[in-house]
mmCIF file of C-alpha atoms (C1' of nucleotides) in Angstrom:
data_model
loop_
_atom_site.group_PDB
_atom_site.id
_atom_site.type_symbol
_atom_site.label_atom_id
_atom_site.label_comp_id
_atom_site.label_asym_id
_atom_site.label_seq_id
_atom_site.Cartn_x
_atom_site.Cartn_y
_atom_site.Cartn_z
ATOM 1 C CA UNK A 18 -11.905 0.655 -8.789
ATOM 2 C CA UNK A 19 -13.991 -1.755 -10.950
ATOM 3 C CA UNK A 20 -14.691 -5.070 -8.760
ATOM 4 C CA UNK A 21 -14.862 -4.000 -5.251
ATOM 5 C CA UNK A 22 -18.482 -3.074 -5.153
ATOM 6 C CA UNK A 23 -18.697 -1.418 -1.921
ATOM 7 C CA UNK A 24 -16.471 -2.511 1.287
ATOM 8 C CA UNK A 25 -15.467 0.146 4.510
ATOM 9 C CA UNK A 26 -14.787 3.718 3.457
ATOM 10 C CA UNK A 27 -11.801 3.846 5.078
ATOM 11 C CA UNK A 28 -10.626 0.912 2.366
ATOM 12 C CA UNK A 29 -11.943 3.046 -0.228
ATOM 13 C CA UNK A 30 -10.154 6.460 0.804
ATOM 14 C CA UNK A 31 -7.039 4.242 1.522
ATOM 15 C CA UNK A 32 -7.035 2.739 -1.893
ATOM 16 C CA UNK A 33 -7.273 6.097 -3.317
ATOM 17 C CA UNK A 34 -4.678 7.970 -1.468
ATOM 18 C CA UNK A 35 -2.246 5.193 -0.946
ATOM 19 C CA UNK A 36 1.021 5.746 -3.046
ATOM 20 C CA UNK A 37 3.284 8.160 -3.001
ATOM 21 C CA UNK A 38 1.684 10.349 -5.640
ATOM 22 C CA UNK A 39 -1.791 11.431 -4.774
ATOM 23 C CA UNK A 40 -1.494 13.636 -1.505
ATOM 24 C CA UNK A 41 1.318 15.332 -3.437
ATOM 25 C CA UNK A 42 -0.477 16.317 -6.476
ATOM 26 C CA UNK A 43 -3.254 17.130 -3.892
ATOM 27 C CA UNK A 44 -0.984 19.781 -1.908
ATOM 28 C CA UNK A 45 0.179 21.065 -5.080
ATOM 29 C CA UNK A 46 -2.999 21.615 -6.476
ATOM 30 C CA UNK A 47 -4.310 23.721 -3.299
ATOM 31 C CA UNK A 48 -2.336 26.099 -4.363
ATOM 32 C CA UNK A 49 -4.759 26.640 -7.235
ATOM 33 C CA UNK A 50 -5.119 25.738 -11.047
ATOM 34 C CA UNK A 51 -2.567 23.746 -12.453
ATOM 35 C CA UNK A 52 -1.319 22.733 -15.764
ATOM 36 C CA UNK A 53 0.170 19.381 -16.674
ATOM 37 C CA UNK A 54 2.753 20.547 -17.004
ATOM 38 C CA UNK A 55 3.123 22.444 -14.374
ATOM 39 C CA UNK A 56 2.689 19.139 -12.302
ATOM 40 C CA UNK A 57 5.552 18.044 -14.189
ATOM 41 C CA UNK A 58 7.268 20.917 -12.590
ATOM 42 C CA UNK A 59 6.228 20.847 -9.397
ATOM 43 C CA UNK A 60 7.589 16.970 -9.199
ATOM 44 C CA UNK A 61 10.212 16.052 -11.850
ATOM 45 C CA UNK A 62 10.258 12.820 -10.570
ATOM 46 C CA UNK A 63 7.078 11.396 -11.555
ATOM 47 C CA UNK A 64 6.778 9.832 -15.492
ATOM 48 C CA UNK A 65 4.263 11.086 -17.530
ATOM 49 C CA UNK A 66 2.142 8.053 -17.724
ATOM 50 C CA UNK A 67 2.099 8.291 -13.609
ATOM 51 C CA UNK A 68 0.956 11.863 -13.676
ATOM 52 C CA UNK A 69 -1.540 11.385 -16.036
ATOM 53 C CA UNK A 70 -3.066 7.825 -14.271
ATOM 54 C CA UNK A 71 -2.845 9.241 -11.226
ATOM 55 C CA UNK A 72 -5.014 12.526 -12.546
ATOM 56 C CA UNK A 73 -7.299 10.327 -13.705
ATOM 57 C CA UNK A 74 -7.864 8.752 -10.587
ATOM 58 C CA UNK A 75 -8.173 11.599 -8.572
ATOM 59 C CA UNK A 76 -10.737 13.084 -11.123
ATOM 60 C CA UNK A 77 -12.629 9.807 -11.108
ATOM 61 C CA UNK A 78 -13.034 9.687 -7.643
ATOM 62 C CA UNK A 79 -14.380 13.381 -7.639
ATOM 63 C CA UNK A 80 -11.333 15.225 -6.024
ATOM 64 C CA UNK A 81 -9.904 16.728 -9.069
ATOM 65 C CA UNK A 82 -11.686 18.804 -11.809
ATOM 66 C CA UNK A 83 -9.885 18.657 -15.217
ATOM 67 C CA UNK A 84 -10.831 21.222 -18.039
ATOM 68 C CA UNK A 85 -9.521 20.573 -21.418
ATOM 69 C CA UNK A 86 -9.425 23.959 -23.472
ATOM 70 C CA UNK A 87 -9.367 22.945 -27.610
ATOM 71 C CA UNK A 88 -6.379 25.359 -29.183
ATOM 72 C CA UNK A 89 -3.305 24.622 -31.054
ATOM 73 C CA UNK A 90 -1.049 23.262 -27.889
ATOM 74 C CA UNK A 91 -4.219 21.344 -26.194
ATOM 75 C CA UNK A 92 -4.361 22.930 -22.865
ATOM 76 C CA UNK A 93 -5.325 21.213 -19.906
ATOM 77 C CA UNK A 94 -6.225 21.785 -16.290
ATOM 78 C CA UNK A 95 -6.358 20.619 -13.400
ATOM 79 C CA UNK A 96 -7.851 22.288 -9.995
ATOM 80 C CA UNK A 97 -9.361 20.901 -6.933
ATOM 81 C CA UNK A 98 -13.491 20.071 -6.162
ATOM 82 C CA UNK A 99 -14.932 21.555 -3.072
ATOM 83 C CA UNK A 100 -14.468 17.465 -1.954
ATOM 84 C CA UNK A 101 -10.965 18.195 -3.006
ATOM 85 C CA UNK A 102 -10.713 21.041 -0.946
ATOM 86 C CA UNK A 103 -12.393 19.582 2.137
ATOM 87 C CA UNK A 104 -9.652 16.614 2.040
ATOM 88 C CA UNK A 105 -6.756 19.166 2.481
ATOM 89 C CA UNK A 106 -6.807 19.634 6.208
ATOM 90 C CA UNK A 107 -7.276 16.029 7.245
ATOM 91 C CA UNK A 108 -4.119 14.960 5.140
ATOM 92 C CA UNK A 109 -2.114 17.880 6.664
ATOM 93 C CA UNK A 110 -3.947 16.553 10.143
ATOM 94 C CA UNK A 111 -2.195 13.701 9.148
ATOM 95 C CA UNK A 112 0.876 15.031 8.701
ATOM 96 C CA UNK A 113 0.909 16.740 12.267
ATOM 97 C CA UNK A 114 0.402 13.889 13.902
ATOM 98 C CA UNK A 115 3.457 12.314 12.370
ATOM 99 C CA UNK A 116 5.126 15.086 13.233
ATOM 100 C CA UNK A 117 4.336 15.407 16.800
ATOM 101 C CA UNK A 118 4.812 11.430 17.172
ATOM 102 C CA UNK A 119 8.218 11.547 15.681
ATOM 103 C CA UNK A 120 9.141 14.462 17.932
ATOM 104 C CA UNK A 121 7.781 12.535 21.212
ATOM 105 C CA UNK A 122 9.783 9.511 20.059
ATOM 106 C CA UNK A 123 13.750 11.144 19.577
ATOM 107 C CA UNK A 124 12.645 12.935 23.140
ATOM 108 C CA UNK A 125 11.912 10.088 24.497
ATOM 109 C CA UNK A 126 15.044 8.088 23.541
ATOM 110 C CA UNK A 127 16.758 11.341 24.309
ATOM 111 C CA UNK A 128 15.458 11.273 27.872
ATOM 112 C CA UNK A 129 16.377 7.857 29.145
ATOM 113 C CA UNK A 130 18.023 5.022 27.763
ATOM 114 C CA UNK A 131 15.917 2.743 27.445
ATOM 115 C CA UNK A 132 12.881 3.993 25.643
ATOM 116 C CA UNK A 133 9.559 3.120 27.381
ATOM 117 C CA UNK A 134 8.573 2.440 23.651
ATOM 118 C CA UNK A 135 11.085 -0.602 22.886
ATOM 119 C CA UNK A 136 9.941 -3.271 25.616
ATOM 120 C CA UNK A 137 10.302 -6.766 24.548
ATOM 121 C CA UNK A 138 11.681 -5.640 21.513
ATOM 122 C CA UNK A 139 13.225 -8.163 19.227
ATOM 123 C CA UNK A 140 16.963 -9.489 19.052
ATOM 124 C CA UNK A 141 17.749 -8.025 15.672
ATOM 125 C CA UNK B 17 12.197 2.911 4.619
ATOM 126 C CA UNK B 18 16.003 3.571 4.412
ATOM 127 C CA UNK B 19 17.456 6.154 2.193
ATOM 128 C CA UNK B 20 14.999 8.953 2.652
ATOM 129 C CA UNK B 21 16.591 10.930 4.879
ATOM 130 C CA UNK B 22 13.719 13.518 6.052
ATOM 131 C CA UNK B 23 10.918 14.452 3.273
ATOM 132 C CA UNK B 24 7.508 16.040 4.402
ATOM 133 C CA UNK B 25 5.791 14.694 7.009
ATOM 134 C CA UNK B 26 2.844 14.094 5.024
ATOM 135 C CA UNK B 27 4.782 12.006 2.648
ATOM 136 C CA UNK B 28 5.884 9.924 5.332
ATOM 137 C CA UNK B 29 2.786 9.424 6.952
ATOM 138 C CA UNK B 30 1.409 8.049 3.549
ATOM 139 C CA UNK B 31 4.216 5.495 3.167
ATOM 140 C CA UNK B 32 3.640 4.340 6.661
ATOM 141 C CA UNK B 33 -0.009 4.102 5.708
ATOM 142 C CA UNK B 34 -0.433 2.803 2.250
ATOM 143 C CA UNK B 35 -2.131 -0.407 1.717
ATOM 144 C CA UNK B 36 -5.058 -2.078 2.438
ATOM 145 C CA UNK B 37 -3.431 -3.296 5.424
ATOM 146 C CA UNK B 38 -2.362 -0.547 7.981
ATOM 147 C CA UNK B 39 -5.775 1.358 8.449
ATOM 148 C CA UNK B 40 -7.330 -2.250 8.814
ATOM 149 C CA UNK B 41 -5.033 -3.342 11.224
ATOM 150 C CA UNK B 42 -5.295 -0.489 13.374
ATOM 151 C CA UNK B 43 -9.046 -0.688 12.801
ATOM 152 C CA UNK B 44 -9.279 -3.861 14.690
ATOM 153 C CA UNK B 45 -6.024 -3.145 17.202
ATOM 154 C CA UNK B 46 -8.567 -0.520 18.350
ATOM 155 C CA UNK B 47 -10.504 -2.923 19.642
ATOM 156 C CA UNK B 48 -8.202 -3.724 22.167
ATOM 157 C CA UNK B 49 -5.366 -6.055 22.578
ATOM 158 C CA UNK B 50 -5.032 -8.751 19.859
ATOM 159 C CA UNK B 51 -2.889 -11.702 19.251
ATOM 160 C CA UNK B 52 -1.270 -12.525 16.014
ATOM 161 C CA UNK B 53 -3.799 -15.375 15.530
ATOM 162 C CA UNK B 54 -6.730 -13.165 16.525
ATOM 163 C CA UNK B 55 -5.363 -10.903 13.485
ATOM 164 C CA UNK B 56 -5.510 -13.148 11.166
ATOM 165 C CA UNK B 57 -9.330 -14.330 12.156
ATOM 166 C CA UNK B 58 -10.288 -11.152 11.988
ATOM 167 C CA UNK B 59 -9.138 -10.828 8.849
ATOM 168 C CA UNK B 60 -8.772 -14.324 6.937
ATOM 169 C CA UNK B 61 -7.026 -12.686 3.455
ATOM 170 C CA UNK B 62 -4.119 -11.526 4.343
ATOM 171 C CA UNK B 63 -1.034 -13.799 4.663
ATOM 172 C CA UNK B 64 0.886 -14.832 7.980
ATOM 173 C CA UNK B 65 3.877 -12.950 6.205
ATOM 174 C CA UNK B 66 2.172 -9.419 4.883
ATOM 175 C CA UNK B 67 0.722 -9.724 9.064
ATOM 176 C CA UNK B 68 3.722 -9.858 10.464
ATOM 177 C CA UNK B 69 5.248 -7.339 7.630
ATOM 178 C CA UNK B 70 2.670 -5.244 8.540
ATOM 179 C CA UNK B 71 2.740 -5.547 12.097
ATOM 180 C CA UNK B 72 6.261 -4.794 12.232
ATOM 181 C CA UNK B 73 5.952 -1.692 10.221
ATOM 182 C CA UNK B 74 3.446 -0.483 12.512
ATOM 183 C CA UNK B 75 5.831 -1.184 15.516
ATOM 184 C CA UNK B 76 8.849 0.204 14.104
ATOM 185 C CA UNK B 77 6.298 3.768 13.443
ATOM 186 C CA UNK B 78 5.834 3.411 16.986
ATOM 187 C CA UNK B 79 1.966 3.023 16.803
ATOM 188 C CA UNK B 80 1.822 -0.242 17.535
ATOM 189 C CA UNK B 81 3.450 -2.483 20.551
ATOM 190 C CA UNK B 82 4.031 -5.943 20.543
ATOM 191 C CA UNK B 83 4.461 -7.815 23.975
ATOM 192 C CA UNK B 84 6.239 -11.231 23.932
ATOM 193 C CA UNK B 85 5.062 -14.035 26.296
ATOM 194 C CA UNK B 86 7.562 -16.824 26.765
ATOM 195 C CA UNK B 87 6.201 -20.293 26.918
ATOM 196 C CA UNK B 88 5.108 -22.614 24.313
ATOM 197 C CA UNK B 89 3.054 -22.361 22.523
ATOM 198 C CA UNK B 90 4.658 -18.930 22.217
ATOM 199 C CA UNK B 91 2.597 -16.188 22.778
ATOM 200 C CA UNK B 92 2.524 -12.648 21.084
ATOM 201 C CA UNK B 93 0.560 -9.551 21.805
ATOM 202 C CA UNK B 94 0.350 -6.675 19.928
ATOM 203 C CA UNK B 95 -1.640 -3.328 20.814
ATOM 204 C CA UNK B 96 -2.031 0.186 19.844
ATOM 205 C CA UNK B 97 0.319 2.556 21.786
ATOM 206 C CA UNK B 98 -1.073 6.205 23.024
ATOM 207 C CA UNK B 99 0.200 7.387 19.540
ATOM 208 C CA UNK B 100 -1.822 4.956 17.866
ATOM 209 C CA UNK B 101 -4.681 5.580 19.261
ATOM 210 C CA UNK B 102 -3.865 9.302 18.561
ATOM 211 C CA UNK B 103 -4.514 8.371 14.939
ATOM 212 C CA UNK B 104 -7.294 6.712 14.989
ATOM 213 C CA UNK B 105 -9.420 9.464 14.560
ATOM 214 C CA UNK B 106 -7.592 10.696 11.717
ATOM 215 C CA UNK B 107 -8.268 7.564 9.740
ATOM 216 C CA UNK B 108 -11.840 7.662 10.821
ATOM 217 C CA UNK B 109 -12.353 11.512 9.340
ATOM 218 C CA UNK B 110 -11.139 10.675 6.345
ATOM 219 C CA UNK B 111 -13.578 7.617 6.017
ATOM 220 C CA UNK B 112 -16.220 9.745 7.307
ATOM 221 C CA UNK B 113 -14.847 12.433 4.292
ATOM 222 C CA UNK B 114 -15.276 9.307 1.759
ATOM 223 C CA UNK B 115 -18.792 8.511 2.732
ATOM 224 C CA UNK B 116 -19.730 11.974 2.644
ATOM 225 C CA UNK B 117 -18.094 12.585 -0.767
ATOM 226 C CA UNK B 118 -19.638 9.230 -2.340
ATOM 227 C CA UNK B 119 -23.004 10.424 -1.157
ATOM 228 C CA UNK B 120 -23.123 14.097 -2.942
ATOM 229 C CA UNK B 121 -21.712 12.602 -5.816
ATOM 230 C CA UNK B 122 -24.845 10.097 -5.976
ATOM 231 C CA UNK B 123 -26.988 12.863 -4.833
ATOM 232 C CA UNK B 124 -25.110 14.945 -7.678
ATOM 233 C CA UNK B 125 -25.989 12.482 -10.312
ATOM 234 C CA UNK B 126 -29.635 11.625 -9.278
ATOM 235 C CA UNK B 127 -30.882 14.975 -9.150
ATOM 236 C CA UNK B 128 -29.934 15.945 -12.620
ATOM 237 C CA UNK B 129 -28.928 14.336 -15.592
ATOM 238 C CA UNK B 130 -25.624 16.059 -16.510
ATOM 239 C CA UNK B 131 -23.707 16.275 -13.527
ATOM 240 C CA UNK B 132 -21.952 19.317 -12.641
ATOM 241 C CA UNK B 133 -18.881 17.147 -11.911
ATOM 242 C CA UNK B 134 -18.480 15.799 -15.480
ATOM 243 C CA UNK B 135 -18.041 18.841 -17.114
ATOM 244 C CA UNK B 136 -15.282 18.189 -20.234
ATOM 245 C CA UNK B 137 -15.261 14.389 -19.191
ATOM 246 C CA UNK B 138 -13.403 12.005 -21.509
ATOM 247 C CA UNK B 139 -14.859 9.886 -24.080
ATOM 248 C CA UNK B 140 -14.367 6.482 -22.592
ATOM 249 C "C1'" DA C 4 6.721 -45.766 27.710
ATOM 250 C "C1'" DG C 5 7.538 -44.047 23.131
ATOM 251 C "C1'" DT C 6 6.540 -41.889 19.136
ATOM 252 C "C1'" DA C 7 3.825 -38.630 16.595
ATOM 253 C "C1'" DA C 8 1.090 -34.604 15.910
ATOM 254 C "C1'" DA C 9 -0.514 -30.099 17.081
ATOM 255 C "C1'" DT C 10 0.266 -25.665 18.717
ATOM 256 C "C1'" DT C 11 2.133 -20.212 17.823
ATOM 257 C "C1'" DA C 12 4.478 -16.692 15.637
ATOM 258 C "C1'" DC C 13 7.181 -16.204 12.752
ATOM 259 C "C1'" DG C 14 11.716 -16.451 8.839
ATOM 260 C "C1'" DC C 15 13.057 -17.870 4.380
ATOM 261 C "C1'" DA C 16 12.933 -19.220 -0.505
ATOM 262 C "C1'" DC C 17 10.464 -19.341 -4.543
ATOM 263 C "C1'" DC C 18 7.017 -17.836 -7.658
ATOM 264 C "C1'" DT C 19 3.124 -14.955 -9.419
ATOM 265 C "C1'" DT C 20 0.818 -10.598 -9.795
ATOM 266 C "C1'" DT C 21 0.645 -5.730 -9.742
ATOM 267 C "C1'" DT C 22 2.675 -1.454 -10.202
ATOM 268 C "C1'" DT C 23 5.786 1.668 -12.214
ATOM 269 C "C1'" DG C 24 9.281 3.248 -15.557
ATOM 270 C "C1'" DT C 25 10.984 3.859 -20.515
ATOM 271 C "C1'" DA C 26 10.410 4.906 -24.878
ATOM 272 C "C1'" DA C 27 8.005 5.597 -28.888
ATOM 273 C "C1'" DC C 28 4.016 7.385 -31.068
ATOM 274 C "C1'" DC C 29 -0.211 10.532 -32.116
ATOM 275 C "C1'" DA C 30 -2.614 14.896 -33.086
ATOM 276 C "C1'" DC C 31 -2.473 19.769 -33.988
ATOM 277 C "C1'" DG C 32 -0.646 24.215 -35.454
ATOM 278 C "C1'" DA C 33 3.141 28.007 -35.009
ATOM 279 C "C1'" DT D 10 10.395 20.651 -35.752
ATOM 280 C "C1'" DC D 11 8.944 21.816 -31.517
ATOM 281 C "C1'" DG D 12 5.634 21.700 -27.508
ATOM 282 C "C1'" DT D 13 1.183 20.041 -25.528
ATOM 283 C "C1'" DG D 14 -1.329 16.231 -23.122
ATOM 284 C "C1'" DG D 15 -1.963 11.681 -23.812
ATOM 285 C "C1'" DT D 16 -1.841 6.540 -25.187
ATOM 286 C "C1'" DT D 17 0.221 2.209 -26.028
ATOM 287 C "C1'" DA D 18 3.660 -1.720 -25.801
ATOM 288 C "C1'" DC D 19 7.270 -3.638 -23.503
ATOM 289 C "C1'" DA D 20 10.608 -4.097 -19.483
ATOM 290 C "C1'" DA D 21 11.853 -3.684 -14.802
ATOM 291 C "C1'" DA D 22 10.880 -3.566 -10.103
ATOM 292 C "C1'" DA D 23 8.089 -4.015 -6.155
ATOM 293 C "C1'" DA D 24 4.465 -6.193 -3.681
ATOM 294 C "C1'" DG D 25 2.256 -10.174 -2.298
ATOM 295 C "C1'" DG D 26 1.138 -15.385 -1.801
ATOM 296 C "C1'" DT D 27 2.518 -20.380 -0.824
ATOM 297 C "C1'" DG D 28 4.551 -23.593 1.566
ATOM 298 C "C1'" DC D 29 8.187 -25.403 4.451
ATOM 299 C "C1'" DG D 30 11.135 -25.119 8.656
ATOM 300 C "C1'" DT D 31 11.681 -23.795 13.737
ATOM 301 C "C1'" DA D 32 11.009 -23.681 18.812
ATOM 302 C "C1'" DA D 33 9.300 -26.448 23.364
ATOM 303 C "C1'" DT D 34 5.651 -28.316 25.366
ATOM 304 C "C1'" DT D 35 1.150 -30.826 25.725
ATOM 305 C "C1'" DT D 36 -2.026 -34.230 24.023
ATOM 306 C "C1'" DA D 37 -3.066 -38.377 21.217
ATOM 307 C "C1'" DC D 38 -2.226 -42.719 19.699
ATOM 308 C "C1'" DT D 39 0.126 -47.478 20.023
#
DNA sequence: AGTAAATTACGCACCTTTTTGTAACCACGA
DNA sequence: TCGTGGTTACAAAAAGGTGCGTAATTTACT
């Protein structure tokens, strides 16, 4: 995020999305305002340092808004931009098309033995 | 790649995708047919191992298909299947989502001095 | 003729770099 | 002392790079 100065977009949105982390905080966060902890919630698995780089990331690039409200527990959160917003459908387009293509694969090597898929496929 | 039984699709999809190398690859397999050579001229950084990593990955998610030639030198083709090429326009939205999000955000900060992104923004 | 080198698409072993996890700490006030 | 959101230092794990070996045939020297 420092060094690259400006390369394909399609780099760019990769290098932000990649991981396993940001499309999930993105799903859970169309569901509305969220609190860190809440986040913490929603995914037990991630640390707290991830949660909290990743946030940052999200919110540098423009896709998260964070609002810090001063008070005796600090209170944080977190909620989607209209950019935000906009990404939603094309990662769930995403996800449809691994869903149809992973259907069309087990029917396919359902259907007939040899799948018109595996050709010259290697030994193994 | 082995324990996950069956998460959400769109979790998948990102592991199959993350990197800087999938969306490139299939950026140039687009193209048309490639060899593993022509791959690597296209695009001189990456190593003969994370290529054929990579490549296999893709092949194994069924969006890529690799065609063996006997004869020496041996000879190795590699293409996008219909599924692949089913994606492609996924990966090109969310470029074209990028460029349009960089833009407003320079647009954003131009027009005004405080931008209405940056609202509570860090110290740094 | 005979040997050597180059070619192509890798696999493997070793090593470095990057990413991620763990744990401890900070501030504040109920 | 607990809970909040976060940072830092250190450790572990994952990702990635380098270089060598392999195949069978042609070409390149000697």
């Amino acid at each position: 995020m420092k060094s690259l100065v400006s390369r394909c977009p399609i780099e760019e949105v990769m290098q932000l999305l990649s991981g396993r982390w940001p499309t999930l905080l993105i799903y859970y966060l169309k569901q509305g305002t969220k609190r860190f902890s809440d986040l913490r919630r929603d995914n037990p698995t991630i640390s707290h340092k991830m949660l909290s780089l990743e946030l940052r990331k999200l919110e540098d690039a423009g896709i998260v808004e964070r609002t810090e409200f001063q008070g005796y527990p600090l209170r944080v959160e977190y909620e989607l931009t209209p950019a935000g917003h906009r990404l939603v459908p094309l990662i769930d387009a995403l996800g449809a098309w691994w869903e149809a293509t992973s259907e069309a694969d087990m029917q396919a090597n359902t259907a007939n033995g040899e799948s018109a898929v595996a050709k010259v496929s290697r030994p193994d």
